């Protein structure tokens, strides 16, 4: 779906029905969001992965609601068509339904059209139900859930057995029943992701979950070859921005030292009259 009509959660549902794949990328700043939007991507996620890609943390656990609000405002200003989803960071929804509603509401006021929460415990499902009844669109996120890194104990693939796939399906169904409009499946074997996708009505958006999901999401810094940390196996790199940045910075550095930069066209000049006055005053 690359027509210019804004993408909504209704579009997501229709795309699943028509078996059209949904494309999603993360973005964290105005210009990148604008370019991604203009490329025809269906949805832009302000992921709390910005903790690693932008802020240099080891995990997403340090990201605050204030961080998310700053980047959500920047991204949403650049987007005209794609559905903008903002991650609810760790500790912004774990305390109570009231806390979740207040923080989700702030993200919506910052420009997002939906928020994303990780997990599918009874507590989270109750919050999702409350948020959707308050008019806030919610995306679920199951499989590997980075905010639970300390309980999972590492970057492990989830749903690796028949029993665990059934558990994931149960979570996905319960997310749907409680009002989630889509569910992110992270690091799940493709057979399990296919089974889940075929047995729920809302779209699954996979990251490291194979080709059978209803859509795909990746982190923009990973596909651009920009991220300075580890790149997971499920990433395909489409560009090498890291080398472009390094080469541009080193050429600039050299030209500054060699007085090649700034060129005449990068420079402002006085009028002849003003320059003459200046030259006169110097020689006096
Ligand atoms: O934080 C993030 O970027 C995410 C996705 C990659 C699913 O949650």
XYZ file of C-alpha atoms and ligand atoms in Angstrom:
292
model
C 0.000 0.000 0.000
C 2.013 3.003 -1.197
C -0.785 5.457 -1.936
C -0.670 8.737 -0.042
C -3.542 8.111 2.363
C -2.309 8.048 5.985
C -1.874 4.537 7.354
C -4.136 3.748 10.307
C -4.764 0.696 12.456
C -7.671 -0.036 10.079
C -5.165 -0.149 7.200
C -3.139 -2.707 9.182
C -6.230 -4.938 9.538
C -7.109 -4.580 5.840
C -3.540 -5.392 4.794
C -3.635 -8.623 6.814
C -6.974 -9.532 5.232
C -5.562 -8.863 1.748
C -2.331 -10.699 2.627
C -0.316 -7.533 1.862
C 2.897 -7.340 3.868
C 3.265 -4.478 6.357
C 6.641 -2.697 6.457
C 7.888 -1.000 9.610
C 11.210 0.641 10.515
C 12.360 2.445 13.606
C 13.332 6.122 13.464
C 14.494 8.511 16.144
C 14.946 11.903 14.448
C 13.041 14.289 12.181
C 15.042 13.962 8.939
C 15.374 10.169 8.994
C 11.666 9.834 9.766
C 10.842 12.143 6.835
C 12.967 10.127 4.369
C 11.582 6.806 5.612
C 8.028 8.133 5.353
C 8.684 9.372 1.812
C 9.982 5.904 0.877
C 6.474 4.504 1.389
C 7.091 2.520 4.594
C 3.778 1.721 6.311
C 4.760 2.357 9.904
C 7.513 4.068 11.899
C 8.352 2.919 15.406
C 10.141 5.156 17.867
C 11.659 2.121 19.525
C 13.244 2.189 22.952
C 16.151 0.615 21.033
C 17.170 4.281 20.908
C 18.682 3.532 24.320
C 21.395 1.632 22.469
C 21.454 3.260 19.009
C 21.238 6.904 20.100
C 22.063 7.074 23.810
C 24.778 4.401 23.973
C 23.287 2.279 26.789
C 23.778 -1.488 26.936
C 20.048 -2.257 27.203
C 16.686 -0.503 26.832
C 16.178 -0.435 30.603
C 17.653 3.049 31.102
C 15.356 4.784 28.629
C 12.886 7.161 30.294
C 9.492 8.505 29.270
C 11.164 11.936 28.867
C 13.618 10.424 26.340
C 10.737 8.825 24.448
C 8.775 12.078 24.404
C 11.713 14.019 22.930
C 12.278 11.537 20.094
C 8.555 10.986 19.479
C 8.069 14.732 18.966
C 10.981 14.850 16.503
C 9.881 11.802 14.495
C 6.201 12.678 14.301
C 7.053 16.111 12.872
C 8.719 14.375 9.915
C 5.916 11.900 9.136
C 2.856 12.539 6.959
C 1.701 9.039 5.948
C 3.148 6.207 8.024
C 1.502 5.036 11.250
C 3.674 6.367 14.091
C 4.045 4.033 17.076
C 5.998 4.976 20.208
C 7.467 2.452 22.615
C 6.468 2.762 26.247
C 9.809 2.507 28.053
C 10.589 0.385 31.105
C 8.923 1.729 34.284
C 6.452 3.886 32.357
C 3.631 1.285 32.633
C 4.734 -1.243 35.260
C 3.355 0.661 38.266
C -0.381 0.975 37.560
C -3.057 1.429 34.905
C -3.209 5.107 35.834
C 0.541 5.510 35.269
C 0.273 3.652 31.945
C -2.618 5.830 30.764
C -0.881 9.054 31.717
C 2.367 8.101 29.973
C 0.672 6.618 26.895
C -1.406 9.790 26.674
C 1.742 11.919 26.763
C 3.222 9.910 23.863
C 0.019 10.427 21.888
C 0.160 14.157 22.645
C 3.776 14.112 21.426
C 2.527 12.932 18.025
C 2.324 9.103 18.107
C -0.838 7.406 16.860
C -0.212 4.282 18.922
C 1.994 2.971 21.719
C 3.737 -0.379 22.162
C 4.010 -2.367 25.418
C 6.053 -5.505 26.014
C 4.648 -8.691 27.538
C 1.273 -10.365 27.958
C 0.865 -11.018 31.698
C -2.617 -10.504 33.186
C -1.426 -7.140 34.496
C -0.221 -5.971 31.053
C -3.362 -7.300 29.338
C -5.520 -5.386 31.786
C -3.548 -2.224 31.033
C -3.896 -2.780 27.271
C -7.641 -3.185 27.674
C -7.798 0.019 29.717
C -5.688 1.963 27.199
C -7.680 0.835 24.176
C -10.926 1.696 25.965
C -9.430 5.138 26.606
C -8.920 5.640 22.868
C -5.224 4.776 22.750
C -4.098 2.292 20.083
C -1.796 -0.400 21.466
C 0.677 -2.708 19.746
C 1.737 -5.801 21.705
C 5.247 -7.250 21.780
C 5.998 -10.893 22.658
C 8.695 -13.491 21.999
C 11.993 -11.953 23.006
C 11.079 -8.828 24.972
C 14.169 -6.654 25.615
C 12.717 -4.981 28.721
C 12.667 -8.455 30.377
C 16.356 -9.130 29.566
C 17.190 -9.732 33.229
C 14.404 -12.285 33.698
C 15.021 -14.005 30.345
C 18.735 -14.076 31.166
C 20.089 -13.245 27.697
C 19.274 -12.840 24.017
C 17.497 -16.195 23.581
C 15.127 -17.264 20.811
C 11.607 -17.764 22.222
C 8.937 -20.338 21.284
C 11.464 -23.026 20.372
C 9.208 -25.977 21.252
C 5.639 -27.026 20.463
C 4.539 -26.183 24.046
C 6.224 -22.767 24.003
C 4.750 -21.960 20.602
C 1.288 -22.721 22.022
C 2.058 -20.419 24.960
C 3.067 -17.643 22.565
C -0.096 -18.185 20.533
C -2.143 -17.950 23.732
C -0.431 -14.638 24.564
C -1.039 -13.321 21.046
C -4.721 -14.288 21.227
C -5.095 -12.626 24.600
C -3.430 -9.458 23.282
C -5.954 -9.453 20.441
C -8.900 -10.041 22.830
C -7.747 -7.136 24.989
C -7.640 -4.725 22.069
C -4.079 -4.769 20.686
C -4.170 -3.907 16.956
C -0.974 -5.781 16.068
C 1.676 -7.845 17.780
C 5.436 -7.717 17.369
C 7.016 -11.194 17.387
C 10.701 -10.941 18.216
C 13.235 -13.761 17.788
C 10.802 -16.615 17.215
C 11.418 -19.596 14.870
C 9.697 -19.033 11.530
C 7.467 -22.120 11.870
C 6.178 -20.880 15.239
C 5.671 -17.351 13.873
C 3.771 -18.777 10.877
C 1.515 -20.809 13.180
C 0.796 -17.753 15.350
C 0.213 -15.481 12.331
C -2.271 -17.958 10.849
C -4.217 -18.310 14.095
C -4.875 -14.704 15.098
C -6.807 -11.939 13.345
C -4.476 -9.018 14.090
C -1.250 -8.655 12.062
C 2.006 -10.076 13.378
C 5.055 -7.917 12.725
C 8.207 -10.000 12.893
C 11.749 -9.136 13.853
C 13.882 -12.250 13.616
C 10.681 -14.262 13.144
C 10.891 -15.311 9.483
C 9.055 -14.476 6.311
C 5.569 -15.715 7.225
C 4.705 -12.859 9.604
C 2.179 -10.345 8.292
C 4.840 -7.655 8.377
C 8.471 -6.975 9.230
C 10.236 -4.442 11.437
C 13.941 -3.648 11.736
C 16.027 -1.024 13.508
C 17.021 1.750 11.075
C 20.607 2.004 12.360
C 21.057 -1.728 11.690
C 19.851 -1.657 8.083
C 21.920 1.470 7.382
C 25.078 -0.112 8.810
C 25.363 2.707 11.360
C 25.053 1.013 14.756
C 28.386 0.680 16.583
C 27.334 -2.375 18.666
C 26.526 -6.020 17.870
C 24.293 -6.705 14.871
C 21.908 -9.667 15.276
C 21.685 -12.487 12.673
C 18.163 -11.421 11.630
C 19.346 -8.040 10.310
C 19.978 -7.398 6.639
C 22.253 -4.422 6.070
C 21.161 -2.312 3.072
C 23.787 0.452 3.298
C 27.086 1.265 4.966
C 26.567 4.635 6.624
C 29.354 3.926 9.122
C 31.981 4.137 6.349
C 30.285 7.166 4.777
C 30.419 9.001 8.134
C 34.031 7.989 8.784
C 35.192 8.989 5.272
C 33.349 12.324 5.342
C 34.676 13.168 8.825
C 38.248 12.289 7.892
C 38.109 14.318 4.622
C 36.734 17.285 6.569
C 39.420 16.892 9.224
C 42.158 16.843 6.547
C 40.740 19.845 4.680
C 40.461 21.915 7.875
C 44.090 21.201 8.776
C 45.239 21.915 5.208
C 43.134 25.114 4.991
C 41.246 23.735 1.986
C 37.936 24.156 3.787
C 36.045 26.543 3.871
C 35.987 27.281 0.130
C 35.040 30.664 -1.324
C 31.440 29.487 -1.800
C 31.185 28.598 1.908
C 32.285 32.087 2.968
C 30.494 35.397 3.588
C 32.180 38.610 2.384
C 31.960 42.311 3.096
C 31.029 44.689 0.276
C 34.033 46.328 -1.415
C 33.217 49.589 0.354
C 33.146 48.042 3.821
C 36.272 45.995 3.142
C 38.191 49.098 2.071
C 37.225 50.878 5.285
C 38.453 47.894 7.239
C 41.725 47.703 5.301
C 42.247 51.408 5.823
C 41.725 51.157 9.566
C 44.169 48.264 9.825
C 46.967 50.098 8.017
C 46.528 53.356 9.993
O 12.787 -0.912 20.409
C 12.649 -1.334 19.256
O 13.256 -0.833 18.310
C 11.724 -2.456 19.073
C 11.664 -3.161 17.772
C 12.820 -3.356 17.014
C 10.641 -4.205 17.682
O 11.000 -2.762 19.973
